[in-house]
């Protein structure tokens, strides 16, 4: 397998899970602005949607969309318990979190990373981010360490990555103590550090 990624982007979640499952894989960075991979390949041929992550499965087979990739990887190694069994309520809860992160929280950050967004758009975006983050803050009010309870899942990898966009967006993560504690908990995982180091987000 090969993961096409952009350092610190949502593709980091897929990178983390690839590390967690322990399968052999390659990575290649993508300049999404110019639509070219690190090796000089036209990225639009690989993914006409123009964004990461993309997981190459070989023989010209590519999987896109982070939520789909995360669940696919988890199901490759069910013994790692990175996603509940298909058909269970717990799996539906996982998908509930993944969908909310993708469609609501991830999307809300968009204007904050856009050079074309006006100040009014960015102000509204920060309000939206804070509203979505408050939802997750309340989930952790019962003391659970991870979104589904005691076990780290693919939803935690995705939420960890997206929620940490708060700081570079000028939003203090410390205003949500539960999320801050969660972030530190996930950041301490060996495989999370391995993935971040491979993307140049941590020093050696």
PDB file of C-alpha atoms in Angstrom:
ATOM      1  CA  UNK A   1       0.000   0.000   0.000  1.00  0.00           C
ATOM      2  CA  UNK A   2       1.016   3.580  -0.551  1.00  0.00           C
ATOM      3  CA  UNK A   3      -0.416   6.675   1.119  1.00  0.00           C
ATOM      4  CA  UNK A   4      -0.443   9.990  -0.674  1.00  0.00           C
ATOM      5  CA  UNK A   5      -0.426  12.689   1.985  1.00  0.00           C
ATOM      6  CA  UNK A   6       0.182  16.339   2.782  1.00  0.00           C
ATOM      7  CA  UNK A   7       2.078  17.022   6.030  1.00  0.00           C
ATOM      8  CA  UNK A   8      -0.301  17.831   8.860  1.00  0.00           C
ATOM      9  CA  UNK A   9      -3.402  17.521   6.685  1.00  0.00           C
ATOM     10  CA  UNK A  10      -6.265  15.135   7.420  1.00  0.00           C
ATOM     11  CA  UNK A  11      -4.201  12.429   5.702  1.00  0.00           C
ATOM     12  CA  UNK A  12      -2.164  12.283   8.907  1.00  0.00           C
ATOM     13  CA  UNK A  13      -5.006  10.274  10.462  1.00  0.00           C
ATOM     14  CA  UNK A  14      -4.647   7.566   7.801  1.00  0.00           C
ATOM     15  CA  UNK A  15      -0.877   7.651   8.294  1.00  0.00           C
ATOM     16  CA  UNK A  16      -1.335   7.109  12.032  1.00  0.00           C
ATOM     17  CA  UNK A  17      -3.618   4.124  11.471  1.00  0.00           C
ATOM     18  CA  UNK A  18      -1.224   2.589   8.955  1.00  0.00           C
ATOM     19  CA  UNK A  19       1.417   2.782  11.672  1.00  0.00           C
ATOM     20  CA  UNK A  20      -0.989   1.319  14.231  1.00  0.00           C
ATOM     21  CA  UNK A  21      -1.896  -1.744  12.133  1.00  0.00           C
ATOM     22  CA  UNK A  22       1.757  -2.450  11.394  1.00  0.00           C
ATOM     23  CA  UNK A  23       1.461  -3.384   7.714  1.00  0.00           C
ATOM     24  CA  UNK A  24       4.203  -2.447   5.258  1.00  0.00           C
ATOM     25  CA  UNK A  25       3.421   0.719   3.327  1.00  0.00           C
ATOM     26  CA  UNK A  26       5.007   3.631   1.512  1.00  0.00           C
ATOM     27  CA  UNK A  27       4.209   7.324   1.702  1.00  0.00           C
ATOM     28  CA  UNK A  28       4.523  10.102  -0.849  1.00  0.00           C
ATOM     29  CA  UNK A  29       3.815  13.761  -0.210  1.00  0.00           C
ATOM     30  CA  UNK A  30       1.621  15.823  -2.496  1.00  0.00           C
ATOM     31  CA  UNK A  31       1.698  19.498  -3.389  1.00  0.00           C
ATOM     32  CA  UNK A  32      -2.066  19.892  -3.666  1.00  0.00           C
ATOM     33  CA  UNK A  33      -1.807  23.496  -4.836  1.00  0.00           C
ATOM     34  CA  UNK A  34       0.157  22.504  -7.924  1.00  0.00           C
ATOM     35  CA  UNK A  35      -1.311  18.990  -8.131  1.00  0.00           C
ATOM     36  CA  UNK A  36       2.004  17.174  -8.258  1.00  0.00           C
ATOM     37  CA  UNK A  37       3.448  14.410  -6.099  1.00  0.00           C
ATOM     38  CA  UNK A  38       6.943  14.423  -4.653  1.00  0.00           C
ATOM     39  CA  UNK A  39       8.095  12.116  -7.446  1.00  0.00           C
ATOM     40  CA  UNK A  40       6.672  14.430 -10.119  1.00  0.00           C
ATOM     41  CA  UNK A  41       3.467  12.561 -10.932  1.00  0.00           C
ATOM     42  CA  UNK A  42       0.373  14.538 -11.942  1.00  0.00           C
ATOM     43  CA  UNK A  43      -1.765  14.040  -8.832  1.00  0.00           C
ATOM     44  CA  UNK A  44      -4.995  14.752 -10.706  1.00  0.00           C
ATOM     45  CA  UNK A  45      -4.500  11.430 -12.480  1.00  0.00           C
ATOM     46  CA  UNK A  46      -4.349   9.644  -9.132  1.00  0.00           C
ATOM     47  CA  UNK A  47      -7.244  11.557  -7.590  1.00  0.00           C
ATOM     48  CA  UNK A  48      -9.299  13.859  -9.835  1.00  0.00           C
ATOM     49  CA  UNK A  49     -10.872  15.286  -6.656  1.00  0.00           C
ATOM     50  CA  UNK A  50      -7.516  16.943  -6.061  1.00  0.00           C
ATOM     51  CA  UNK A  51      -7.009  16.296  -2.370  1.00  0.00           C
ATOM     52  CA  UNK A  52      -5.495  13.842   0.079  1.00  0.00           C
ATOM     53  CA  UNK A  53      -5.585  11.237   1.495  1.00  0.00           C
ATOM     54  CA  UNK A  54      -5.376   8.662  -1.243  1.00  0.00           C
ATOM     55  CA  UNK A  55      -4.505   5.065  -0.518  1.00  0.00           C
ATOM     56  CA  UNK A  56      -3.013   3.124  -3.413  1.00  0.00           C
ATOM     57  CA  UNK A  57      -3.901  -0.554  -3.163  1.00  0.00           C
ATOM     58  CA  UNK A  58      -1.894  -1.611  -6.206  1.00  0.00           C
ATOM     59  CA  UNK A  59      -2.897  -2.568  -9.764  1.00  0.00           C
ATOM     60  CA  UNK A  60      -4.345   0.883 -10.360  1.00  0.00           C
ATOM     61  CA  UNK A  61      -6.785   0.659  -7.440  1.00  0.00           C
ATOM     62  CA  UNK A  62      -7.100   3.809  -5.328  1.00  0.00           C
ATOM     63  CA  UNK A  63      -9.237   4.532  -2.284  1.00  0.00           C
ATOM     64  CA  UNK A  64     -10.118   8.116  -1.390  1.00  0.00           C
ATOM     65  CA  UNK A  65     -11.960   9.915   1.443  1.00  0.00           C
ATOM     66  CA  UNK A  66     -10.431   9.733   4.888  1.00  0.00           C
ATOM     67  CA  UNK A  67     -13.382   8.123   6.666  1.00  0.00           C
ATOM     68  CA  UNK A  68     -13.491   5.304   4.113  1.00  0.00           C
ATOM     69  CA  UNK A  69      -9.732   4.753   4.231  1.00  0.00           C
ATOM     70  CA  UNK A  70      -9.679   4.680   8.035  1.00  0.00           C
ATOM     71  CA  UNK A  71     -12.389   2.036   8.252  1.00  0.00           C
ATOM     72  CA  UNK A  72     -10.832  -0.024   5.464  1.00  0.00           C
ATOM     73  CA  UNK A  73      -7.502  -0.079   7.291  1.00  0.00           C
ATOM     74  CA  UNK A  74      -9.110  -0.941  10.621  1.00  0.00           C
ATOM     75  CA  UNK A  75     -10.971  -3.849   9.054  1.00  0.00           C
ATOM     76  CA  UNK A  76      -7.754  -5.207   7.547  1.00  0.00           C
ATOM     77  CA  UNK A  77      -6.543  -5.939  11.077  1.00  0.00           C
ATOM     78  CA  UNK A  78      -9.605  -6.435  13.297  1.00  0.00           C
ATOM     79  CA  UNK A  79      -7.361  -7.876  16.008  1.00  0.00           C
ATOM     80  CA  UNK A  80      -6.073  -4.327  16.623  1.00  0.00           C
ATOM     81  CA  UNK A  81      -9.592  -3.226  17.666  1.00  0.00           C
ATOM     82  CA  UNK A  82      -9.338   0.112  15.872  1.00  0.00           C
ATOM     83  CA  UNK A  83     -12.995  -0.099  14.827  1.00  0.00           C
ATOM     84  CA  UNK A  84     -15.933  -2.023  16.311  1.00  0.00           C
ATOM     85  CA  UNK A  85     -17.374  -4.953  14.391  1.00  0.00           C
ATOM     86  CA  UNK A  86     -19.490  -4.165  11.340  1.00  0.00           C
ATOM     87  CA  UNK A  87     -23.205  -4.301  12.060  1.00  0.00           C
ATOM     88  CA  UNK A  88     -22.946  -3.304  15.709  1.00  0.00           C
ATOM     89  CA  UNK A  89     -24.272  -0.148  17.341  1.00  0.00           C
ATOM     90  CA  UNK A  90     -20.702   0.665  18.353  1.00  0.00           C
ATOM     91  CA  UNK A  91     -19.706   0.657  14.655  1.00  0.00           C
ATOM     92  CA  UNK A  92     -22.588   3.003  13.891  1.00  0.00           C
ATOM     93  CA  UNK A  93     -21.338   5.291  16.678  1.00  0.00           C
ATOM     94  CA  UNK A  94     -17.889   5.244  15.098  1.00  0.00           C
ATOM     95  CA  UNK A  95     -19.383   6.250  11.755  1.00  0.00           C
ATOM     96  CA  UNK A  96     -21.418   8.927  13.510  1.00  0.00           C
ATOM     97  CA  UNK A  97     -18.219  10.482  14.839  1.00  0.00           C
ATOM     98  CA  UNK A  98     -16.358  10.114  11.545  1.00  0.00           C
ATOM     99  CA  UNK A  99     -19.190  11.750   9.614  1.00  0.00           C
ATOM    100  CA  UNK A 100     -19.479  14.661  12.041  1.00  0.00           C
ATOM    101  CA  UNK A 101     -15.740  15.264  12.024  1.00  0.00           C
ATOM    102  CA  UNK A 102     -15.639  15.173   8.223  1.00  0.00           C
ATOM    103  CA  UNK A 103     -18.814  17.051   7.322  1.00  0.00           C
ATOM    104  CA  UNK A 104     -18.908  19.538  10.184  1.00  0.00           C
ATOM    105  CA  UNK A 105     -15.640  20.118  12.073  1.00  0.00           C
ATOM    106  CA  UNK A 106     -13.230  19.542   9.184  1.00  0.00           C
ATOM    107  CA  UNK A 107     -15.358  21.652   6.862  1.00  0.00           C
ATOM    108  CA  UNK A 108     -15.646  24.449   9.422  1.00  0.00           C
ATOM    109  CA  UNK A 109     -11.871  24.934   9.405  1.00  0.00           C
ATOM    110  CA  UNK A 110     -11.834  25.487   5.623  1.00  0.00           C
ATOM    111  CA  UNK A 111     -11.965  29.303   5.512  1.00  0.00           C
ATOM    112  CA  UNK A 112      -9.224  29.537   8.153  1.00  0.00           C
ATOM    113  CA  UNK A 113      -6.772  27.918   5.748  1.00  0.00           C
ATOM    114  CA  UNK A 114      -7.946  29.791   2.661  1.00  0.00           C
ATOM    115  CA  UNK A 115      -5.988  32.747   1.340  1.00  0.00           C
ATOM    116  CA  UNK A 116      -9.156  33.933  -0.400  1.00  0.00           C
ATOM    117  CA  UNK A 117     -11.432  34.030   2.669  1.00  0.00           C
ATOM    118  CA  UNK A 118     -12.473  37.454   3.907  1.00  0.00           C
ATOM    119  CA  UNK A 119     -12.185  38.478   7.567  1.00  0.00           C
ATOM    120  CA  UNK A 120     -15.940  38.115   8.049  1.00  0.00           C
ATOM    121  CA  UNK A 121     -15.785  34.546   6.700  1.00  0.00           C
ATOM    122  CA  UNK A 122     -12.948  33.695   9.030  1.00  0.00           C
ATOM    123  CA  UNK A 123     -14.780  35.145  11.998  1.00  0.00           C
ATOM    124  CA  UNK A 124     -17.812  33.026  11.192  1.00  0.00           C
ATOM    125  CA  UNK A 125     -15.585  29.989  10.678  1.00  0.00           C
ATOM    126  CA  UNK A 126     -14.079  30.391  14.153  1.00  0.00           C
ATOM    127  CA  UNK A 127     -17.585  30.525  15.616  1.00  0.00           C
ATOM    128  CA  UNK A 128     -18.485  27.343  13.776  1.00  0.00           C
ATOM    129  CA  UNK A 129     -15.311  25.584  14.897  1.00  0.00           C
ATOM    130  CA  UNK A 130     -15.978  26.508  18.509  1.00  0.00           C
ATOM    131  CA  UNK A 131     -19.535  25.197  18.270  1.00  0.00           C
ATOM    132  CA  UNK A 132     -18.387  21.858  16.851  1.00  0.00           C
ATOM    133  CA  UNK A 133     -15.557  21.553  19.357  1.00  0.00           C
ATOM    134  CA  UNK A 134     -17.995  22.157  22.209  1.00  0.00           C
ATOM    135  CA  UNK A 135     -19.899  19.083  21.042  1.00  0.00           C
ATOM    136  CA  UNK A 136     -16.801  16.925  21.446  1.00  0.00           C
ATOM    137  CA  UNK A 137     -15.865  18.546  24.730  1.00  0.00           C
ATOM    138  CA  UNK A 138     -19.210  17.389  26.139  1.00  0.00           C
ATOM    139  CA  UNK A 139     -18.623  13.816  24.954  1.00  0.00           C
ATOM    140  CA  UNK A 140     -15.601  13.580  27.236  1.00  0.00           C
ATOM    141  CA  UNK A 141     -17.483  14.950  30.252  1.00  0.00           C
ATOM    142  CA  UNK A 142     -18.117  11.403  31.504  1.00  0.00           C
ATOM    143  CA  UNK A 143     -14.377  10.802  31.853  1.00  0.00           C
ATOM    144  CA  UNK A 144     -13.926   8.513  28.862  1.00  0.00           C
ATOM    145  CA  UNK A 145     -10.382   8.601  27.440  1.00  0.00           C
ATOM    146  CA  UNK A 146     -11.461   8.140  23.815  1.00  0.00           C
ATOM    147  CA  UNK A 147     -14.514   8.913  21.714  1.00  0.00           C
ATOM    148  CA  UNK A 148     -15.958   5.399  21.959  1.00  0.00           C
ATOM    149  CA  UNK A 149     -14.873   4.767  25.529  1.00  0.00           C
ATOM    150  CA  UNK A 150     -11.751   2.985  26.720  1.00  0.00           C
ATOM    151  CA  UNK A 151     -10.316   1.969  23.330  1.00  0.00           C
ATOM    152  CA  UNK A 152      -8.478   4.132  20.816  1.00  0.00           C
ATOM    153  CA  UNK A 153     -10.211   4.003  17.429  1.00  0.00           C
ATOM    154  CA  UNK A 154      -9.830   5.421  13.932  1.00  0.00           C
ATOM    155  CA  UNK A 155     -12.246   8.202  14.932  1.00  0.00           C
ATOM    156  CA  UNK A 156      -9.776   9.301  17.598  1.00  0.00           C
ATOM    157  CA  UNK A 157      -6.995   9.527  15.028  1.00  0.00           C
ATOM    158  CA  UNK A 158      -9.147  11.727  12.804  1.00  0.00           C
ATOM    159  CA  UNK A 159     -10.380  13.937  15.638  1.00  0.00           C
ATOM    160  CA  UNK A 160      -6.854  14.319  17.003  1.00  0.00           C
ATOM    161  CA  UNK A 161      -5.602  15.626  13.668  1.00  0.00           C
ATOM    162  CA  UNK A 162      -8.484  17.998  12.950  1.00  0.00           C
ATOM    163  CA  UNK A 163      -8.831  19.368  16.483  1.00  0.00           C
ATOM    164  CA  UNK A 164      -5.147  20.252  16.505  1.00  0.00           C
ATOM    165  CA  UNK A 165      -5.728  22.642  13.631  1.00  0.00           C
ATOM    166  CA  UNK A 166      -7.203  24.969  16.274  1.00  0.00           C
ATOM    167  CA  UNK A 167      -3.872  26.369  17.438  1.00  0.00           C
ATOM    168  CA  UNK A 168      -2.490  27.395  14.007  1.00  0.00           C
ATOM    169  CA  UNK A 169      -5.948  28.863  13.283  1.00  0.00           C
ATOM    170  CA  UNK A 170      -5.643  31.208  16.241  1.00  0.00           C
ATOM    171  CA  UNK A 171      -8.059  29.261  18.424  1.00  0.00           C
ATOM    172  CA  UNK A 172      -6.833  28.290  21.892  1.00  0.00           C
ATOM    173  CA  UNK A 173      -7.263  24.560  22.422  1.00  0.00           C
ATOM    174  CA  UNK A 174      -6.943  25.119  26.183  1.00  0.00           C
ATOM    175  CA  UNK A 175     -10.506  26.458  26.339  1.00  0.00           C
ATOM    176  CA  UNK A 176     -11.640  22.838  26.036  1.00  0.00           C
ATOM    177  CA  UNK A 177      -9.795  21.034  28.860  1.00  0.00           C
ATOM    178  CA  UNK A 178     -11.243  17.625  27.985  1.00  0.00           C
ATOM    179  CA  UNK A 179     -10.118  17.921  24.378  1.00  0.00           C
ATOM    180  CA  UNK A 180      -6.716  19.217  25.429  1.00  0.00           C
ATOM    181  CA  UNK A 181      -6.247  16.205  27.703  1.00  0.00           C
ATOM    182  CA  UNK A 182      -7.416  13.911  24.898  1.00  0.00           C
ATOM    183  CA  UNK A 183      -4.957  15.521  22.491  1.00  0.00           C
ATOM    184  CA  UNK A 184      -2.048  15.005  24.886  1.00  0.00           C
ATOM    185  CA  UNK A 185      -3.145  11.394  25.444  1.00  0.00           C
ATOM    186  CA  UNK A 186      -3.182  10.609  21.744  1.00  0.00           C
ATOM    187  CA  UNK A 187       0.017  12.544  21.051  1.00  0.00           C
ATOM    188  CA  UNK A 188       1.817  10.322  23.553  1.00  0.00           C
ATOM    189  CA  UNK A 189       1.078   7.172  21.517  1.00  0.00           C
ATOM    190  CA  UNK A 190       4.201   5.727  19.940  1.00  0.00           C
ATOM    191  CA  UNK A 191       2.650   5.199  16.497  1.00  0.00           C
ATOM    192  CA  UNK A 192       1.199   8.703  16.460  1.00  0.00           C
ATOM    193  CA  UNK A 193       4.653  10.100  17.118  1.00  0.00           C
ATOM    194  CA  UNK A 194       6.120   7.841  14.425  1.00  0.00           C
ATOM    195  CA  UNK A 195       3.661   9.152  11.832  1.00  0.00           C
ATOM    196  CA  UNK A 196       4.172  12.775  12.825  1.00  0.00           C
ATOM    197  CA  UNK A 197       7.936  12.366  12.757  1.00  0.00           C
ATOM    198  CA  UNK A 198       7.759  10.837   9.277  1.00  0.00           C
ATOM    199  CA  UNK A 199       5.835  13.905   8.074  1.00  0.00           C
ATOM    200  CA  UNK A 200       8.354  16.295   9.604  1.00  0.00           C
ATOM    201  CA  UNK A 201       5.943  17.439  12.296  1.00  0.00           C
ATOM    202  CA  UNK A 202       8.182  16.256  15.149  1.00  0.00           C
ATOM    203  CA  UNK A 203      11.930  16.491  15.479  1.00  0.00           C
ATOM    204  CA  UNK A 204      13.927  13.273  15.444  1.00  0.00           C
TER     205      UNK A 204
END
